[in-house]
Every structure is written in C-alpha cells, then in structure tokens.
mmCIF file of N, CA and C in Angstrom:
data_model
loop_
_atom_site.group_PDB
_atom_site.id
_atom_site.type_symbol
_atom_site.label_atom_id
_atom_site.label_comp_id
_atom_site.label_asym_id
_atom_site.label_seq_id
_atom_site.Cartn_x
_atom_site.Cartn_y
_atom_site.Cartn_z
ATOM 1 N N UNK A 1 3.221 0.064 -3.224
ATOM 2 C CA UNK A 1 1.786 0.147 -3.194
ATOM 3 C C UNK A 1 1.368 1.592 -3.013
ATOM 4 N N UNK A 2 0.163 1.867 -3.398
ATOM 5 C CA UNK A 2 -0.291 3.250 -3.426
ATOM 6 C C UNK A 2 -1.380 3.546 -2.412
ATOM 7 N N UNK A 3 -1.711 2.619 -1.614
ATOM 8 C CA UNK A 3 -2.789 2.849 -0.654
ATOM 9 C C UNK A 3 -2.414 2.297 0.698
ATOM 10 N N UNK A 4 -3.391 1.845 1.420
ATOM 11 C CA UNK A 4 -3.134 1.224 2.709
ATOM 12 C C UNK A 4 -2.705 2.202 3.779
ATOM 13 N N UNK A 5 -1.872 1.732 4.660
ATOM 14 C CA UNK A 5 -1.500 2.488 5.849
ATOM 15 C C UNK A 5 -0.877 3.836 5.511
ATOM 16 N N UNK A 6 0.055 3.874 4.563
ATOM 17 C CA UNK A 6 0.717 5.144 4.249
ATOM 18 C C UNK A 6 -0.247 6.163 3.654
ATOM 19 N N UNK A 7 -1.325 5.713 3.019
ATOM 20 C CA UNK A 7 -2.285 6.641 2.417
ATOM 21 C C UNK A 7 -3.240 7.240 3.442
ATOM 22 N N UNK A 8 -3.266 6.711 4.654
ATOM 23 C CA UNK A 8 -4.136 7.272 5.686
ATOM 24 C C UNK A 8 -3.826 8.743 5.936
ATOM 25 N N UNK A 9 -2.595 9.131 5.747
ATOM 26 C CA UNK A 9 -2.217 10.523 5.978
ATOM 27 C C UNK A 9 -2.940 11.472 5.025
ATOM 28 N N UNK A 10 -3.466 10.970 3.899
ATOM 29 C CA UNK A 10 -4.219 11.813 2.978
ATOM 30 C C UNK A 10 -5.611 12.134 3.508
ATOM 31 N N UNK A 11 -6.065 11.388 4.495
ATOM 32 C CA UNK A 11 -7.432 11.543 4.994
ATOM 33 C C UNK A 11 -7.493 12.162 6.377
ATOM 34 N N UNK A 12 -6.385 12.565 6.915
ATOM 35 C CA UNK A 12 -6.387 13.103 8.269
ATOM 36 C C UNK A 12 -5.522 14.341 8.380
ATOM 37 N N UNK A 13 -5.478 14.884 9.570
ATOM 38 C CA UNK A 13 -4.688 16.069 9.862
ATOM 39 C C UNK A 13 -3.272 15.642 10.233
ATOM 40 N N UNK A 14 -2.338 15.838 9.326
ATOM 41 C CA UNK A 14 -0.960 15.398 9.516
ATOM 42 C C UNK A 14 -0.339 16.066 10.737
ATOM 43 N N UNK A 15 -0.651 17.320 10.953
ATOM 44 C CA UNK A 15 -0.074 18.023 12.102
ATOM 45 C C UNK A 15 -0.487 17.371 13.416
ATOM 46 N N UNK A 16 -1.747 16.967 13.523
ATOM 47 C CA UNK A 16 -2.175 16.310 14.769
ATOM 48 C C UNK A 16 -1.539 14.928 14.897
ATOM 49 N N UNK A 17 -1.356 14.228 13.777
ATOM 50 C CA UNK A 17 -0.665 12.926 13.816
ATOM 51 C C UNK A 17 0.748 13.106 14.368
ATOM 52 N N UNK A 18 1.447 14.111 13.851
ATOM 53 C CA UNK A 18 2.830 14.344 14.275
ATOM 54 C C UNK A 18 2.903 14.662 15.768
ATOM 55 N N UNK A 19 1.950 15.422 16.270
ATOM 56 C CA UNK A 19 1.938 15.775 17.691
ATOM 57 C C UNK A 19 1.796 14.540 18.573
ATOM 58 N N UNK A 20 1.012 13.578 18.116
ATOM 59 C CA UNK A 20 0.758 12.367 18.902
ATOM 60 C C UNK A 20 1.900 11.363 18.778
ATOM 61 N N UNK A 21 2.466 11.229 17.589
ATOM 62 C CA UNK A 21 3.428 10.166 17.308
ATOM 63 C C UNK A 21 4.864 10.522 17.689
ATOM 64 N N UNK A 22 5.285 11.744 17.441
ATOM 65 C CA UNK A 22 6.697 12.099 17.593
ATOM 66 C C UNK A 22 6.946 12.982 18.820
ATOM 67 N N UNK A 23 8.026 12.714 19.562
ATOM 68 C CA UNK A 23 8.331 13.538 20.733
ATOM 69 C C UNK A 23 8.758 14.962 20.359
ATOM 70 N N UNK A 24 9.333 15.135 19.175
ATOM 71 C CA UNK A 24 9.747 16.464 18.694
ATOM 72 C C UNK A 24 9.173 16.684 17.297
ATOM 73 N N UNK A 25 7.860 16.916 17.201
ATOM 74 C CA UNK A 25 7.211 16.999 15.887
ATOM 75 C C UNK A 25 7.716 18.134 15.006
ATOM 76 N N UNK A 26 8.322 19.160 15.595
ATOM 77 C CA UNK A 26 8.805 20.280 14.786
ATOM 78 C C UNK A 26 9.965 19.871 13.872
ATOM 79 N N UNK A 27 10.581 18.712 14.123
ATOM 80 C CA UNK A 27 11.659 18.219 13.261
ATOM 81 C C UNK A 27 11.133 17.449 12.047
ATOM 82 N N UNK A 28 9.865 17.105 12.058
ATOM 83 C CA UNK A 28 9.292 16.252 11.018
ATOM 84 C C UNK A 28 8.740 17.104 9.883
ATOM 85 N N UNK A 29 9.179 16.797 8.660
ATOM 86 C CA UNK A 29 8.648 17.444 7.466
ATOM 87 C C UNK A 29 8.008 16.365 6.609
ATOM 88 N N UNK A 30 6.904 16.685 5.967
ATOM 89 C CA UNK A 30 6.272 15.695 5.101
ATOM 90 C C UNK A 30 5.666 16.384 3.883
ATOM 91 N N UNK A 31 5.426 15.600 2.869
ATOM 92 C CA UNK A 31 4.796 16.104 1.657
ATOM 93 C C UNK A 31 3.327 16.388 1.933
ATOM 94 N N UNK A 32 2.687 17.105 1.025
ATOM 95 C CA UNK A 32 1.271 17.429 1.210
ATOM 96 C C UNK A 32 0.391 16.191 1.146
ATOM 97 N N UNK A 33 0.759 15.237 0.303
ATOM 98 C CA UNK A 33 -0.023 14.000 0.187
ATOM 99 C C UNK A 33 0.917 12.805 0.057
ATOM 100 N N UNK A 34 0.377 11.650 0.354
ATOM 101 C CA UNK A 34 1.095 10.399 0.139
ATOM 102 C C UNK A 34 0.843 9.979 -1.305
ATOM 103 N N UNK A 35 1.896 9.676 -2.025
ATOM 104 C CA UNK A 35 1.762 9.292 -3.430
ATOM 105 C C UNK A 35 2.527 8.005 -3.690
ATOM 106 N N UNK A 36 2.135 7.276 -4.725
ATOM 107 C CA UNK A 36 2.883 6.065 -5.073
ATOM 108 C C UNK A 36 4.294 6.426 -5.522
ATOM 109 N N UNK A 37 5.240 5.602 -5.202
ATOM 110 C CA UNK A 37 6.633 5.861 -5.584
ATOM 111 C C UNK A 37 6.785 5.942 -7.098
ATOM 112 N N UNK A 38 5.911 5.232 -7.830
ATOM 113 C CA UNK A 38 5.973 5.243 -9.293
ATOM 114 C C UNK A 38 5.697 6.633 -9.872
ATOM 115 N N UNK A 39 5.138 7.541 -9.077
ATOM 116 C CA UNK A 39 4.946 8.913 -9.553
ATOM 117 C C UNK A 39 6.245 9.713 -9.506
ATOM 118 N N UNK A 40 7.282 9.144 -8.889
ATOM 119 C CA UNK A 40 8.529 9.877 -8.700
ATOM 120 C C UNK A 40 9.738 9.218 -9.366
ATOM 121 N N UNK A 41 9.736 7.896 -9.449
ATOM 122 C CA UNK A 41 10.842 7.160 -10.069
ATOM 123 C C UNK A 41 10.283 5.995 -10.874
ATOM 124 N N UNK A 42 11.091 5.484 -11.798
ATOM 125 C CA UNK A 42 10.685 4.318 -12.581
ATOM 126 C C UNK A 42 10.609 3.093 -11.667
ATOM 127 N N UNK A 43 9.523 2.351 -11.774
ATOM 128 C CA UNK A 43 9.325 1.145 -10.967
ATOM 129 C C UNK A 43 9.232 -0.045 -11.915
ATOM 130 N N UNK A 44 10.072 -1.050 -11.699
ATOM 131 C CA UNK A 44 10.061 -2.235 -12.555
ATOM 132 C C UNK A 44 8.906 -3.170 -12.228
ATOM 133 N N UNK A 45 8.640 -3.359 -10.956
ATOM 134 C CA UNK A 45 7.598 -4.293 -10.525
ATOM 135 C C UNK A 45 6.824 -3.685 -9.372
ATOM 136 N N UNK A 46 5.528 -3.880 -9.392
ATOM 137 C CA UNK A 46 4.698 -3.372 -8.302
ATOM 138 C C UNK A 46 3.835 -4.510 -7.780
ATOM 139 N N UNK A 47 3.933 -4.734 -6.489
ATOM 140 C CA UNK A 47 3.102 -5.736 -5.840
ATOM 141 C C UNK A 47 1.981 -5.014 -5.112
ATOM 142 N N UNK A 48 0.755 -5.425 -5.371
ATOM 143 C CA UNK A 48 -0.403 -4.769 -4.785
ATOM 144 C C UNK A 48 -0.713 -5.345 -3.417
ATOM 145 N N UNK A 49 -1.266 -4.510 -2.577
ATOM 146 C CA UNK A 49 -1.705 -4.948 -1.258
ATOM 147 C C UNK A 49 -0.916 -4.269 -0.168
ATOM 148 N N UNK A 50 -1.521 -4.128 0.943
ATOM 149 C CA UNK A 50 -0.856 -3.530 2.086
ATOM 150 C C UNK A 50 -1.335 -4.265 3.326
ATOM 151 N N UNK A 51 -0.601 -5.200 3.784
ATOM 152 C CA UNK A 51 0.739 -5.551 3.343
ATOM 153 C C UNK A 51 0.690 -6.371 2.054
ATOM 154 N N UNK A 52 1.809 -6.410 1.356
ATOM 155 C CA UNK A 52 1.874 -7.225 0.142
ATOM 156 C C UNK A 52 1.797 -8.698 0.513
ATOM 157 N N UNK A 53 1.454 -9.508 -0.470
ATOM 158 C CA UNK A 53 1.338 -10.945 -0.258
ATOM 159 C C UNK A 53 2.732 -11.577 -0.203
ATOM 160 N N UNK A 54 2.998 -12.310 0.858
ATOM 161 C CA UNK A 54 4.312 -12.940 1.054
ATOM 162 C C UNK A 54 4.667 -13.861 -0.114
ATOM 163 N N UNK A 55 3.699 -14.644 -0.566
ATOM 164 C CA UNK A 55 3.946 -15.566 -1.671
ATOM 165 C C UNK A 55 4.357 -14.850 -2.949
ATOM 166 N N UNK A 56 3.689 -13.724 -3.247
ATOM 167 C CA UNK A 56 4.042 -12.950 -4.439
ATOM 168 C C UNK A 56 5.457 -12.396 -4.324
ATOM 169 N N UNK A 57 5.799 -11.879 -3.151
ATOM 170 C CA UNK A 57 7.141 -11.333 -2.944
ATOM 171 C C UNK A 57 8.202 -12.411 -3.135
ATOM 172 N N UNK A 58 7.980 -13.575 -2.553
ATOM 173 C CA UNK A 58 8.952 -14.666 -2.690
ATOM 174 C C UNK A 58 9.096 -15.111 -4.138
ATOM 175 N N UNK A 59 7.968 -15.142 -4.891
ATOM 176 C CA UNK A 59 8.034 -15.516 -6.308
ATOM 177 C C UNK A 59 8.857 -14.504 -7.100
ATOM 178 N N UNK A 60 8.637 -13.213 -6.845
ATOM 179 C CA UNK A 60 9.383 -12.179 -7.571
ATOM 180 C C UNK A 60 10.871 -12.281 -7.256
ATOM 181 N N UNK A 61 11.211 -12.410 -5.982
ATOM 182 C CA UNK A 61 12.627 -12.515 -5.597
ATOM 183 C C UNK A 61 13.262 -13.754 -6.212
ATOM 184 N N UNK A 62 12.571 -14.880 -6.154
ATOM 185 C CA UNK A 62 13.083 -16.130 -6.725
ATOM 186 C C UNK A 62 13.303 -15.983 -8.226
ATOM 187 N N UNK A 63 12.321 -15.401 -8.927
ATOM 188 C CA UNK A 63 12.458 -15.204 -10.372
ATOM 189 C C UNK A 63 13.645 -14.300 -10.700
ATOM 190 N N UNK A 64 13.785 -13.200 -9.959
ATOM 191 C CA UNK A 64 14.893 -12.276 -10.221
ATOM 192 C C UNK A 64 16.243 -12.939 -9.975
ATOM 193 N N UNK A 65 16.345 -13.709 -8.900
ATOM 194 C CA UNK A 65 17.604 -14.403 -8.609
ATOM 195 C C UNK A 65 17.927 -15.458 -9.661
ATOM 196 N N UNK A 66 16.888 -16.015 -10.281
ATOM 197 C CA UNK A 66 17.079 -17.027 -11.318
ATOM 198 C C UNK A 66 17.268 -16.399 -12.696
ATOM 199 N N UNK A 67 17.207 -15.069 -12.769
ATOM 200 C CA UNK A 67 17.372 -14.398 -14.052
ATOM 201 C C UNK A 67 16.146 -14.476 -14.935
ATOM 202 N N UNK A 68 14.997 -14.734 -14.337
ATOM 203 C CA UNK A 68 13.740 -14.866 -15.074
ATOM 204 C C UNK A 68 12.909 -13.601 -14.855
ATOM 205 N N UNK A 69 12.242 -13.144 -15.899
ATOM 206 C CA UNK A 69 11.352 -11.990 -15.754
ATOM 207 C C UNK A 69 10.150 -12.414 -14.905
ATOM 208 N N UNK A 70 9.942 -11.771 -13.763
ATOM 209 C CA UNK A 70 8.835 -12.176 -12.879
ATOM 210 C C UNK A 70 7.478 -12.049 -13.560
ATOM 211 N N UNK A 71 6.632 -13.017 -13.286
ATOM 212 C CA UNK A 71 5.253 -12.981 -13.771
ATOM 213 C C UNK A 71 4.380 -12.565 -12.596
ATOM 214 N N UNK A 72 3.813 -11.389 -12.695
ATOM 215 C CA UNK A 72 2.979 -10.876 -11.623
ATOM 216 C C UNK A 72 1.512 -11.140 -11.923
ATOM 217 N N UNK A 73 0.712 -11.309 -10.885
ATOM 218 C CA UNK A 73 -0.721 -11.504 -11.105
ATOM 219 C C UNK A 73 -1.313 -10.287 -11.817
ATOM 220 N N UNK A 74 -2.285 -10.523 -12.655
ATOM 221 C CA UNK A 74 -2.912 -9.440 -13.413
ATOM 222 C C UNK A 74 -4.072 -8.816 -12.647
ATOM 223 N N UNK A 75 -4.193 -9.131 -11.371
ATOM 224 C CA UNK A 75 -5.307 -8.597 -10.588
ATOM 225 C C UNK A 75 -4.817 -8.120 -9.225
ATOM 226 N N UNK A 76 -5.574 -7.236 -8.637
ATOM 227 C CA UNK A 76 -5.216 -6.720 -7.316
ATOM 228 C C UNK A 76 -5.813 -7.611 -6.232
ATOM 229 N N UNK A 77 -5.381 -7.384 -5.001
ATOM 230 C CA UNK A 77 -5.924 -8.170 -3.890
ATOM 231 C C UNK A 77 -7.390 -7.845 -3.656
ATOM 232 N N UNK A 78 -7.886 -6.750 -4.228
ATOM 233 C CA UNK A 78 -9.304 -6.401 -4.086
ATOM 234 C C UNK A 78 -10.204 -7.519 -4.615
ATOM 235 N N UNK A 79 -9.747 -8.194 -5.650
ATOM 236 C CA UNK A 79 -10.568 -9.261 -6.218
ATOM 237 C C UNK A 79 -10.741 -10.426 -5.252
ATOM 238 N N UNK A 80 -9.775 -10.622 -4.360
ATOM 239 C CA UNK A 80 -9.907 -11.675 -3.355
ATOM 240 C C UNK A 80 -11.112 -11.395 -2.457
ATOM 241 N N UNK A 81 -11.284 -10.146 -2.045
ATOM 242 C CA UNK A 81 -12.440 -9.781 -1.223
ATOM 243 C C UNK A 81 -13.741 -10.002 -1.995
ATOM 244 N N UNK A 82 -13.749 -9.614 -3.259
ATOM 245 C CA UNK A 82 -14.957 -9.792 -4.066
ATOM 246 C C UNK A 82 -15.319 -11.270 -4.195
ATOM 247 N N UNK A 83 -14.314 -12.121 -4.382
ATOM 248 C CA UNK A 83 -14.575 -13.562 -4.473
ATOM 249 C C UNK A 83 -15.184 -14.117 -3.189
ATOM 250 N N UNK A 84 -14.758 -13.544 -2.054
ATOM 251 C CA UNK A 84 -15.283 -14.000 -0.763
ATOM 252 C C UNK A 84 -16.541 -13.233 -0.354
ATOM 253 N N UNK A 85 -17.043 -12.391 -1.275
ATOM 254 C CA UNK A 85 -18.252 -11.591 -1.061
ATOM 255 C C UNK A 85 -18.135 -10.669 0.146
ATOM 256 N N UNK A 86 -16.908 -10.161 0.388
ATOM 257 C CA UNK A 86 -16.697 -9.174 1.447
ATOM 258 C C UNK A 86 -17.051 -7.792 0.912
ATOM 259 N N UNK A 87 -17.658 -6.978 1.743
ATOM 260 C CA UNK A 87 -17.992 -5.612 1.359
ATOM 261 C C UNK A 87 -16.705 -4.789 1.323
ATOM 262 N N UNK A 88 -16.544 -4.001 0.284
ATOM 263 C CA UNK A 88 -15.361 -3.147 0.149
ATOM 264 C C UNK A 88 -15.502 -1.966 1.101
ATOM 265 N N UNK A 89 -14.648 -1.909 2.116
ATOM 266 C CA UNK A 89 -14.743 -0.832 3.109
ATOM 267 C C UNK A 89 -14.381 0.517 2.507
ATOM 268 N N UNK A 90 -13.536 0.522 1.489
ATOM 269 C CA UNK A 90 -13.147 1.770 0.836
ATOM 270 C C UNK A 90 -14.361 2.385 0.136
ATOM 271 N N UNK A 91 -15.104 1.568 -0.584
ATOM 272 C CA UNK A 91 -16.256 2.059 -1.338
ATOM 273 C C UNK A 91 -17.461 2.274 -0.432
ATOM 274 N N UNK A 92 -17.772 1.287 0.405
ATOM 275 C CA UNK A 92 -18.992 1.334 1.208
ATOM 276 C C UNK A 92 -18.927 2.313 2.377
ATOM 277 N N UNK A 93 -17.753 2.427 3.000
ATOM 278 C CA UNK A 93 -17.661 3.224 4.224
ATOM 279 C C UNK A 93 -16.670 4.377 4.141
ATOM 280 N N UNK A 94 -15.944 4.468 3.027
ATOM 281 C CA UNK A 94 -14.953 5.531 2.894
ATOM 282 C C UNK A 94 -13.762 5.351 3.814
ATOM 283 N N UNK A 95 -13.494 4.106 4.213
ATOM 284 C CA UNK A 95 -12.373 3.802 5.099
ATOM 285 C C UNK A 95 -11.201 3.277 4.291
ATOM 286 N N UNK A 96 -10.008 3.502 4.782
ATOM 287 C CA UNK A 96 -8.824 2.989 4.097
ATOM 288 C C UNK A 96 -8.818 1.475 4.153
ATOM 289 N N UNK A 97 -8.538 0.854 3.039
ATOM 290 C CA UNK A 97 -8.434 -0.600 2.992
ATOM 291 C C UNK A 97 -7.017 -1.001 3.368
ATOM 292 N N UNK A 98 -6.904 -1.928 4.280
ATOM 293 C CA UNK A 98 -5.599 -2.429 4.697
ATOM 294 C C UNK A 98 -5.391 -3.849 4.199
ATOM 295 N N UNK A 99 -6.026 -4.177 3.087
ATOM 296 C CA UNK A 99 -5.886 -5.514 2.514
ATOM 297 C C UNK A 99 -6.408 -6.565 3.466
ATOM 298 N N UNK A 100 -5.683 -7.658 3.624
ATOM 299 C CA UNK A 100 -6.133 -8.744 4.490
ATOM 300 C C UNK A 100 -6.323 -8.325 5.945
ATOM 301 N N UNK A 101 -5.666 -7.252 6.373
ATOM 302 C CA UNK A 101 -5.804 -6.787 7.753
ATOM 303 C C UNK A 101 -7.210 -6.257 8.005
ATOM 304 N N UNK A 102 -7.825 -5.662 6.982
ATOM 305 C CA UNK A 102 -9.162 -5.095 7.119
ATOM 306 C C UNK A 102 -10.137 -6.217 7.339
#
C-alpha cells in the first residue's frame, strides 16, 4: 500500500519522530519520503488499504496456493467510505487516512 501509517512520515518532521521513538536515533537512517514499494521493484499484486482487508488477503493466498490467478477488487477501500457517506478525512481535513481505523 502507498498510504496510511507509513505515509505519515511524509507529513511530519522525521528527526523529531526518531528522537521520540528510538533510544539511539543517531543509528536510524531513512529515505526522504515514504514511497510505494512498486516504485522500486515489480509488484505482482497490490492490496489497497491500511490495514489491508483480511478477506482480500486470504482470497489472494488461497488463489495462489491453488495455482489460480488472483482476482482483485477493481476498487479501493475509499469507495467503502463513500458508500457509507463518510467524509474523506484526507480530502476534507488533510489528515492521513488509516482505512477502517479512521
């Protein structure tokens, strides 16, 4: 996934995060931004959401174990919020969306 919790580092001061989280922050190195893994390596399947949907993960694993090409939903979890008429916190408030956790 390309957003959610790992993308929060794009919106804050990484140095201050490291000072709070790690006992020896000088050992921690990080990239300038959080990016989707697909920008760095070939990705066969991508499950949207943070956290991803358990049912989707189980379907993909089951299909792969059965030798079947997984059928992934053609929509993101964002559409679930729209169906329930939830306000998009990313658009409306500029806050990171954590999927169902939000």
